[in-house]
Amino acid sequence: MDFANKVVLVRVDFNVPIQSGIVLDEARLYQPLETIKSLQNQGAKVVLLSHLGSTTIKNKEQSLKNLVPYLEKIYNSEIVFIDDCISKKAKTIIASTSSDKLILLENLRFHIEEELCNLDFAMKLASLGDIFVNEAFSVSHRKHASIYGIPKFLPSILGENFKKEIKIADSFFGTKKFPKIAIIGGSKLHTKVNLLKTLVKEVNKLALGGGIAGAFLSYLGNSTLRIFNPKEFEEDVKEIMSNAEKNDCELLLPIDFSALISSDTGIDCAIISSEHDSASIFDIGPETVDLFKKNISESRILLWNGPLGLFEKAPFDFGTKAIAEFIAQRTDENQLVSIAGGGDTGFALKKFGVSDKFTHISTAGGAFLSYLEHGAFPGIDAIV
């Protein structure tokens, strides 16, 4: 497209953690940098659209105005803030602003029509520009007005970071030549059942940790993890295990655990590998770490989603930290292509100081999982 002298609406995801006006993690503010600078260099006037939080009640805490000083520093541009994304004065302000400045509209979710994908609301947003660029991969699994509606009214394309996320995910699934391993952790199986059903058909090895591993071990009769009802996910677990066998996908389950042990003398941490009536498990143990490392070293491409234990608190950060550092080392030695995704996973890798050692880390969370499961979602369907 020819962007010169055009008003380009760029949907970004600036939904960053913020407290008392202070941004706690700036990572998402940097993601559209390449796209925005490219548009400016081509003579476009860039208007940024985003949400912050989920409220539909206008408030100072979730106003995008809080981000202005951060964005001016990151983008080295003056930010012109418009306090309502569809106000009558918005067009006037946009028209009078020079293209060397960035224009930021107020929080889209202050209007309930955004999440309802109201097409009148989408049309009002679209009327502010000439071209639409979706650079918000992390929310494009949602059918919202600024994601799904605007492309109905404007010529639309995907941004550079959006395309990069797709390319990385597709490269993992598209590779048949090299052995692949996926590591899936986290506390809730129900959020990742479909992903696991997809992965057992695509990878050579599937390593499980966290509560997800607990559900499988409970099903297999390990009463150490009795907090999980073995019947709750019985059919899903049975299907995943059956398909893993059919597709020659080796399931790797924890063989020891780091737990809190209750006794007459109090509570203490311990490594256990057998059933224990008073154990509260919070991490994988050292034997499991060695098992996972061995299988990672036999693989050339890796996908990781979800921590392997309660990584926020020592000593239960051991498993996630040890595996993260090993993957970083293998990647640094050019022995492994490593892809990680999900908010908790990215936070853990940053905490352990290895986030710059992975091939790619997606902060897209639910969108990352949705794309891995389905290969498409509303933000793509609306444009492609």
Short mmCIF file of C-alpha atoms in Angstrom, two decimals:
data_model
loop_
_atom_site.label_atom_id
_atom_site.label_comp_id
_atom_site.label_asym_id
_atom_site.label_seq_id
_atom_site.Cartn_x
_atom_site.Cartn_y
_atom_site.Cartn_z
CA MET A 1 0.00 0.00 0.00
CA ASP A 2 0.96 3.62 -0.52
CA PHE A 3 1.01 5.18 2.96
CA ALA A 4 2.25 8.62 2.00
CA ASN A 5 -0.04 11.38 3.30
CA LYS A 6 -2.52 8.77 4.57
CA VAL A 7 -4.01 8.54 8.05
CA VAL A 8 -3.23 5.01 9.21
CA LEU A 9 -5.12 3.53 12.14
CA VAL A 10 -2.89 1.04 13.98
CA ARG A 11 -4.53 -1.30 16.47
CA VAL A 12 -1.90 -2.05 19.11
CA ASP A 13 -2.05 -3.88 22.42
CA PHE A 14 -0.88 -1.51 25.12
CA ASN A 15 -2.73 -3.43 27.83
CA VAL A 16 0.20 -3.27 30.23
CA PRO A 17 0.20 -3.79 34.00
CA ILE A 18 -0.16 -0.38 35.60
CA GLN A 19 -0.45 0.79 39.19
CA SER A 20 -1.01 4.37 40.35
CA GLY A 21 -0.08 5.56 36.87
CA ILE A 22 3.22 3.61 36.87
CA VAL A 23 3.75 0.98 34.16
CA LEU A 24 5.16 -2.18 35.75
CA ASP A 25 6.19 -3.92 32.52
CA GLU A 26 6.83 -1.96 29.30
CA ALA A 27 7.39 -4.96 26.99
CA ARG A 28 4.16 -4.58 25.00
CA LEU A 29 4.81 -0.90 24.37
CA TYR A 30 7.83 -1.86 22.25
CA GLN A 31 6.14 -4.55 20.12
CA PRO A 32 4.71 -2.32 17.33
CA LEU A 33 7.88 -0.20 17.13
CA GLU A 34 9.03 -1.57 13.75
CA THR A 35 5.62 -1.12 12.13
CA ILE A 36 5.03 2.38 13.48
CA LYS A 37 8.48 3.67 12.52
CA SER A 38 8.11 2.16 9.05
CA LEU A 39 4.77 3.90 8.55
CA GLN A 40 6.18 7.23 9.71
CA ASN A 41 9.16 6.85 7.38
CA GLN A 42 6.73 6.36 4.49
CA GLY A 43 4.94 9.61 5.26
CA ALA A 44 1.92 8.21 7.11
CA LYS A 45 0.11 9.95 9.92
CA VAL A 46 -0.22 7.24 12.60
CA VAL A 47 -3.21 6.98 14.95
CA LEU A 48 -2.88 4.39 17.72
CA LEU A 49 -5.88 2.45 19.06
CA SER A 50 -5.70 0.25 22.14
CA HIS A 51 -7.46 -0.92 25.25
CA LEU A 52 -6.26 -1.03 28.85
CA GLY A 53 -8.03 -3.31 31.31
CA SER A 54 -11.60 -4.48 30.85
CA THR A 55 -13.79 -1.82 32.43
CA THR A 56 -16.43 0.07 30.47
CA ILE A 57 -16.43 2.89 33.03
CA LYS A 58 -14.11 5.78 32.24
CA ASN A 59 -11.49 6.19 34.95
CA LYS A 60 -8.03 7.72 35.39
CA GLU A 61 -6.26 4.50 36.36
CA GLN A 62 -7.07 2.82 33.04
CA SER A 63 -6.71 5.88 30.87
CA LEU A 64 -4.16 5.51 28.09
CA LYS A 65 -3.04 9.04 28.97
CA ASN A 66 -0.88 7.36 31.62
CA LEU A 67 1.22 5.85 28.82
CA VAL A 68 2.06 9.10 27.06
CA PRO A 69 5.44 9.77 28.78
CA TYR A 70 6.51 6.15 28.21
CA LEU A 71 5.54 6.21 24.54
CA GLU A 72 7.23 9.54 23.89
CA LYS A 73 10.48 8.09 25.23
CA ILE A 74 10.20 4.77 23.37
CA TYR A 75 9.10 6.22 20.02
CA ASN A 76 11.04 9.48 20.24
CA SER A 77 7.93 11.30 19.04
CA GLU A 78 5.51 13.76 20.56
CA ILE A 79 2.25 12.02 21.48
CA VAL A 80 -0.99 13.85 20.82
CA PHE A 81 -3.60 12.33 23.14
CA ILE A 82 -7.32 12.42 22.29
CA ASP A 83 -9.50 11.83 25.34
CA ASP A 84 -12.28 9.96 23.52
CA CYS A 85 -11.74 7.56 20.65
CA ILE A 86 -14.90 8.62 18.80
CA SER A 87 -15.37 12.22 19.94
CA LYS A 88 -16.43 14.83 17.38
CA LYS A 89 -13.17 16.69 17.89
CA ALA A 90 -11.05 13.61 17.11
CA LYS A 91 -11.16 14.16 13.34
CA THR A 92 -10.27 17.82 13.74
CA ILE A 93 -7.30 17.06 15.98
CA ILE A 94 -6.07 14.30 13.64
CA ALA A 95 -6.34 16.59 10.61
CA SER A 96 -4.36 19.37 12.30
CA THR A 97 -1.59 17.11 13.64
CA SER A 98 1.64 16.76 11.64
CA SER A 99 2.82 13.29 10.59
CA ASP A 100 6.00 13.49 12.68
CA LYS A 101 3.81 13.15 15.78
CA LEU A 102 1.92 10.07 17.00
CA ILE A 103 -1.76 10.30 17.87
CA LEU A 104 -3.13 8.14 20.70
CA LEU A 105 -6.86 7.60 21.17
CA GLU A 106 -8.38 6.98 24.60
CA ASN A 107 -9.08 3.46 25.86
CA LEU A 108 -11.40 1.66 23.43
CA ARG A 109 -12.99 -0.37 26.22
CA PHE A 110 -14.43 2.74 27.82
CA HIS A 111 -17.10 2.04 25.19
CA ILE A 112 -19.05 -1.20 25.70
CA GLU A 113 -19.55 -1.37 21.93
CA GLU A 114 -15.89 -2.41 21.51
CA GLU A 115 -16.27 -5.83 23.11
CA LEU A 116 -19.74 -6.29 21.58
CA CYS A 117 -18.20 -5.81 18.11
CA ASN A 118 -20.79 -3.16 17.36
CA LEU A 119 -20.40 -2.27 13.68
CA ASP A 120 -21.62 1.31 14.11
CA PHE A 121 -18.83 1.81 16.64
CA ALA A 122 -16.35 0.15 14.26
CA MET A 123 -17.50 2.42 11.43
CA LYS A 124 -16.98 5.53 13.59
CA LEU A 125 -13.44 4.38 14.37
CA ALA A 126 -12.78 3.59 10.71
CA SER A 127 -13.98 7.05 9.67
CA LEU A 128 -10.93 8.53 11.41
CA GLY A 129 -8.46 7.03 8.94
CA ASP A 130 -7.68 5.84 5.42
CA ILE A 131 -5.97 2.50 6.12
CA PHE A 132 -6.06 0.02 9.02
CA VAL A 133 -3.10 -1.98 10.34
CA ASN A 134 -3.64 -4.72 12.91
CA GLU A 135 -0.56 -4.94 15.12
CA ALA A 136 -2.38 -6.46 18.10
CA PHE A 137 -1.81 -10.19 17.71
CA SER A 138 -2.34 -10.71 21.44
CA VAL A 139 -6.03 -9.71 21.29
CA SER A 140 -6.88 -10.83 17.77
CA HIS A 141 -8.46 -14.05 18.96
CA ARG A 142 -11.31 -11.85 20.16
CA LYS A 143 -14.10 -10.70 17.86
CA HIS A 144 -14.05 -7.05 18.94
CA ALA A 145 -14.98 -3.95 16.95
CA SER A 146 -11.43 -2.65 16.57
CA ILE A 147 -10.17 -6.10 15.52
CA TYR A 148 -12.96 -7.60 13.44
CA GLY A 149 -15.14 -4.60 12.59
CA ILE A 150 -12.79 -1.91 11.26
CA PRO A 151 -11.50 -4.07 8.34
CA LYS A 152 -15.05 -4.12 6.97
CA PHE A 153 -14.74 -0.40 6.26
CA LEU A 154 -11.06 0.20 5.41
CA PRO A 155 -8.25 -1.37 3.36
CA SER A 156 -6.45 -3.47 5.99
CA ILE A 157 -3.18 -5.32 6.53
CA LEU A 158 -1.31 -7.11 9.31
CA GLY A 159 1.60 -5.44 11.11
CA GLU A 160 5.19 -6.71 11.17
CA ASN A 161 5.08 -8.12 14.70
CA PHE A 162 1.73 -9.78 13.98
CA LYS A 163 3.21 -11.49 10.92
CA LYS A 164 6.28 -12.52 12.91
CA GLU A 165 4.11 -14.25 15.52
CA ILE A 166 2.31 -16.19 12.79
CA LYS A 167 5.55 -17.08 11.00
CA ILE A 168 7.15 -18.43 14.19
CA ALA A 169 4.13 -20.56 15.09
CA ASP A 170 3.80 -21.85 11.54
CA SER A 171 7.50 -22.72 11.43
CA PHE A 172 7.08 -24.96 14.48
CA PHE A 173 4.18 -26.89 12.99
CA GLY A 174 5.52 -26.81 9.45
CA THR A 175 8.83 -28.45 10.31
CA LYS A 176 8.85 -32.21 9.73
CA LYS A 177 12.57 -32.79 9.31
CA PHE A 178 13.78 -32.23 12.88
CA PRO A 179 12.66 -33.84 16.18
CA LYS A 180 10.25 -31.60 18.07
CA ILE A 181 9.39 -31.35 21.75
CA ALA A 182 6.66 -29.36 23.47
CA ILE A 183 6.64 -28.53 27.17
CA ILE A 184 3.24 -27.66 28.55
CA GLY A 185 2.72 -26.59 32.15
CA GLY A 186 0.39 -24.40 34.14
CA SER A 187 -2.30 -25.12 36.66
CA LYS A 188 -5.44 -25.59 34.56
CA LEU A 189 -5.89 -28.47 32.13
CA HIS A 190 -9.21 -27.20 30.78
CA THR A 191 -7.53 -24.18 29.16
CA LYS A 192 -5.08 -26.38 27.25
CA VAL A 193 -6.97 -29.56 26.39
CA ASN A 194 -7.38 -28.57 22.73
CA LEU A 195 -3.74 -27.54 22.48
CA LEU A 196 -2.61 -30.92 23.83
CA LYS A 197 -4.89 -32.71 21.36
CA THR A 198 -3.22 -30.76 18.57
CA LEU A 199 0.33 -31.21 19.82
CA VAL A 200 0.28 -35.01 20.16
CA LYS A 201 -0.23 -35.15 16.41
CA GLU A 202 2.62 -32.74 15.70
CA VAL A 203 5.53 -33.41 18.10
CA ASN A 204 7.82 -36.32 18.88
CA LYS A 205 7.81 -35.66 22.63
CA LEU A 206 5.35 -33.92 24.93
CA ALA A 207 6.53 -33.04 28.44
CA LEU A 208 3.93 -32.06 31.04
CA GLY A 209 4.31 -30.15 34.29
CA GLY A 210 2.27 -28.22 36.83
CA GLY A 211 -1.37 -29.01 37.44
CA ILE A 212 -1.70 -30.37 33.90
CA ALA A 213 0.74 -33.18 34.71
CA GLY A 214 -1.18 -33.72 37.94
CA ALA A 215 -4.38 -34.42 36.04
CA PHE A 216 -2.63 -37.11 33.97
CA LEU A 217 -0.94 -38.67 37.01
CA SER A 218 -4.22 -38.67 38.93
CA TYR A 219 -5.85 -40.49 36.03
CA LEU A 220 -3.02 -43.04 36.11
CA GLY A 221 -3.66 -43.70 39.80
CA ASN A 222 -1.05 -41.62 41.60
CA SER A 223 -2.90 -40.57 44.73
CA THR A 224 -0.13 -38.16 45.74
CA LEU A 225 -1.98 -35.76 43.50
CA ARG A 226 -5.37 -36.56 44.97
CA ILE A 227 -6.40 -32.88 44.78
CA PHE A 228 -7.29 -33.67 41.17
CA ASN A 229 -10.41 -35.64 40.46
CA PRO A 230 -9.27 -38.43 38.09
CA LYS A 231 -12.77 -38.56 36.60
CA GLU A 232 -12.96 -34.82 35.80
CA PHE A 233 -10.85 -34.99 32.64
CA GLU A 234 -10.97 -38.74 32.13
CA GLU A 235 -12.20 -38.70 28.52
CA ASP A 236 -9.84 -35.89 27.48
CA VAL A 237 -6.81 -37.53 29.09
CA LYS A 238 -7.73 -40.90 27.59
CA GLU A 239 -8.05 -39.35 24.12
CA ILE A 240 -4.75 -37.47 24.40
CA MET A 241 -2.87 -40.56 25.59
CA SER A 242 -4.43 -42.72 22.87
CA ASN A 243 -3.59 -40.22 20.11
CA ALA A 244 -0.07 -39.84 21.48
CA GLU A 245 0.46 -43.57 21.08
CA LYS A 246 -1.05 -43.59 17.59
CA ASN A 247 1.17 -40.73 16.46
CA ASP A 248 4.39 -42.00 18.11
CA CYS A 249 4.43 -39.03 20.47
CA GLU A 250 6.20 -39.88 23.73
CA LEU A 251 4.46 -38.45 26.80
CA LEU A 252 6.90 -37.33 29.51
CA LEU A 253 5.36 -37.10 32.98
CA PRO A 254 7.08 -36.08 36.24
CA ILE A 255 8.70 -38.89 38.22
CA ASP A 256 9.47 -36.89 41.36
CA PHE A 257 8.18 -33.73 42.98
CA SER A 258 9.06 -30.87 45.28
CA ALA A 259 6.42 -30.66 47.98
CA LEU A 260 5.42 -29.36 51.36
CA ILE A 261 5.22 -32.22 53.86
CA SER A 262 3.06 -32.10 56.97
CA SER A 263 4.16 -34.03 60.04
CA ASP A 264 3.88 -33.97 63.82
CA THR A 265 6.80 -31.56 63.98
CA GLY A 266 5.36 -29.09 61.49
CA ILE A 267 5.67 -28.44 57.75
CA ASP A 268 8.81 -28.76 55.67
CA CYS A 269 9.92 -28.95 52.05
CA ALA A 270 10.90 -32.33 50.64
CA ILE A 271 11.54 -34.15 47.38
CA ILE A 272 9.19 -37.08 46.99
CA SER A 273 8.84 -39.72 44.31
CA SER A 274 6.15 -41.94 45.80
CA GLU A 275 2.73 -41.56 47.33
CA HIS A 276 2.55 -39.49 50.47
CA ASP A 277 -0.58 -38.80 52.46
CA SER A 278 0.46 -35.33 53.62
CA ALA A 279 2.09 -33.85 50.53
CA SER A 280 1.20 -30.61 48.80
CA ILE A 281 3.08 -30.60 45.49
CA PHE A 282 4.32 -27.33 44.05
CA ASP A 283 7.10 -28.24 41.59
CA ILE A 284 8.79 -31.01 39.65
CA GLY A 285 11.79 -32.68 41.27
CA PRO A 286 15.45 -33.03 40.19
CA GLU A 287 14.98 -36.46 38.55
CA THR A 288 12.20 -35.03 36.40
CA VAL A 289 14.42 -32.06 35.49
CA ASP A 290 17.09 -34.51 34.32
CA LEU A 291 14.49 -36.48 32.35
CA PHE A 292 13.23 -33.33 30.61
CA LYS A 293 16.79 -32.14 29.91
CA LYS A 294 17.70 -35.45 28.29
CA ASN A 295 14.72 -35.26 25.95
CA ILE A 296 15.28 -31.57 25.17
CA SER A 297 18.88 -32.37 24.19
CA GLU A 298 17.54 -34.97 21.71
CA SER A 299 15.28 -32.36 20.06
CA ARG A 300 16.01 -29.52 17.65
CA ILE A 301 12.83 -27.46 17.94
CA LEU A 302 11.01 -26.69 21.19
CA LEU A 303 7.72 -25.05 22.14
CA TRP A 304 7.10 -24.09 25.77
CA ASN A 305 3.88 -22.84 27.33
CA GLY A 306 3.20 -22.72 31.05
CA PRO A 307 5.52 -22.89 34.09
CA LEU A 308 6.36 -26.27 35.64
CA GLY A 309 5.66 -25.27 39.22
CA LEU A 310 5.11 -22.38 41.61
CA PHE A 311 8.02 -20.46 40.07
CA GLU A 312 7.20 -17.25 41.96
CA LYS A 313 8.41 -18.72 45.28
CA ALA A 314 11.62 -20.51 46.24
CA PRO A 315 12.33 -23.40 46.47
CA PHE A 316 9.49 -24.17 44.04
CA ASP A 317 11.11 -22.13 41.29
CA PHE A 318 13.75 -24.84 40.85
CA GLY A 319 12.11 -26.84 38.06
CA THR A 320 11.07 -23.94 35.83
CA LYS A 321 14.40 -22.15 36.37
CA ALA A 322 16.55 -25.23 35.65
CA ILE A 323 14.67 -26.05 32.43
CA ALA A 324 14.66 -22.40 31.31
CA GLU A 325 18.41 -22.11 31.79
CA PHE A 326 19.06 -25.40 29.97
CA ILE A 327 16.91 -24.35 26.98
CA ALA A 328 18.68 -20.97 26.89
CA GLN A 329 22.05 -22.73 26.87
CA ARG A 330 21.06 -25.11 24.05
CA THR A 331 19.67 -22.19 22.05
CA ASP A 332 22.81 -20.14 22.60
CA GLU A 333 24.88 -23.10 21.33
CA ASN A 334 22.73 -23.21 18.16
CA GLN A 335 21.53 -26.68 19.08
CA LEU A 336 17.90 -25.70 19.53
CA VAL A 337 15.22 -23.40 18.14
CA SER A 338 13.21 -22.33 21.19
CA ILE A 339 9.74 -20.78 21.11
CA ALA A 340 7.95 -19.76 24.30
CA GLY A 341 4.52 -18.24 24.73
CA GLY A 342 2.06 -17.21 27.41
CA GLY A 343 2.11 -14.45 30.00
CA ASP A 344 3.33 -16.56 32.94
CA THR A 345 5.97 -18.25 30.80
CA GLY A 346 7.36 -14.94 29.56
CA PHE A 347 7.35 -13.54 33.10
CA ALA A 348 9.23 -16.59 34.40
CA LEU A 349 11.89 -16.37 31.67
CA LYS A 350 12.37 -12.69 32.40
CA LYS A 351 12.66 -13.41 36.12
CA PHE A 352 15.38 -15.99 35.51
CA GLY A 353 17.29 -13.69 33.15
CA VAL A 354 17.05 -15.84 30.01
CA SER A 355 14.38 -14.07 27.96
CA ASP A 356 16.97 -12.73 25.52
CA LYS A 357 18.41 -16.22 24.95
CA PHE A 358 15.27 -17.80 23.46
CA THR A 359 14.67 -17.76 19.71
CA HIS A 360 11.25 -16.17 20.20
CA ILE A 361 9.05 -15.29 23.17
CA SER A 362 5.43 -14.39 22.55
CA THR A 363 3.63 -12.33 25.17
CA ALA A 364 0.31 -12.92 23.46
CA GLY A 365 -1.08 -15.34 26.06
CA GLY A 366 -4.51 -16.60 25.02
CA ALA A 367 -4.04 -15.52 21.41
CA PHE A 368 -0.82 -17.53 21.19
CA LEU A 369 -2.63 -20.67 22.39
CA SER A 370 -5.62 -19.98 20.16
CA TYR A 371 -3.45 -19.70 17.05
CA LEU A 372 -1.54 -22.86 17.93
CA GLU A 373 -4.83 -24.72 18.37
CA HIS A 374 -6.72 -23.42 15.34
CA GLY A 375 -4.24 -21.79 12.95
CA ALA A 376 -6.50 -18.74 12.55
CA PHE A 377 -8.78 -16.40 14.47
CA PRO A 378 -10.97 -13.30 13.97
CA GLY A 379 -8.12 -10.80 13.57
CA ILE A 380 -6.74 -12.82 10.67
CA ASP A 381 -10.09 -13.82 9.16
CA ALA A 382 -11.13 -10.15 8.98
CA ILE A 383 -8.15 -9.22 6.82
CA VAL A 384 -6.89 -12.24 4.88
#
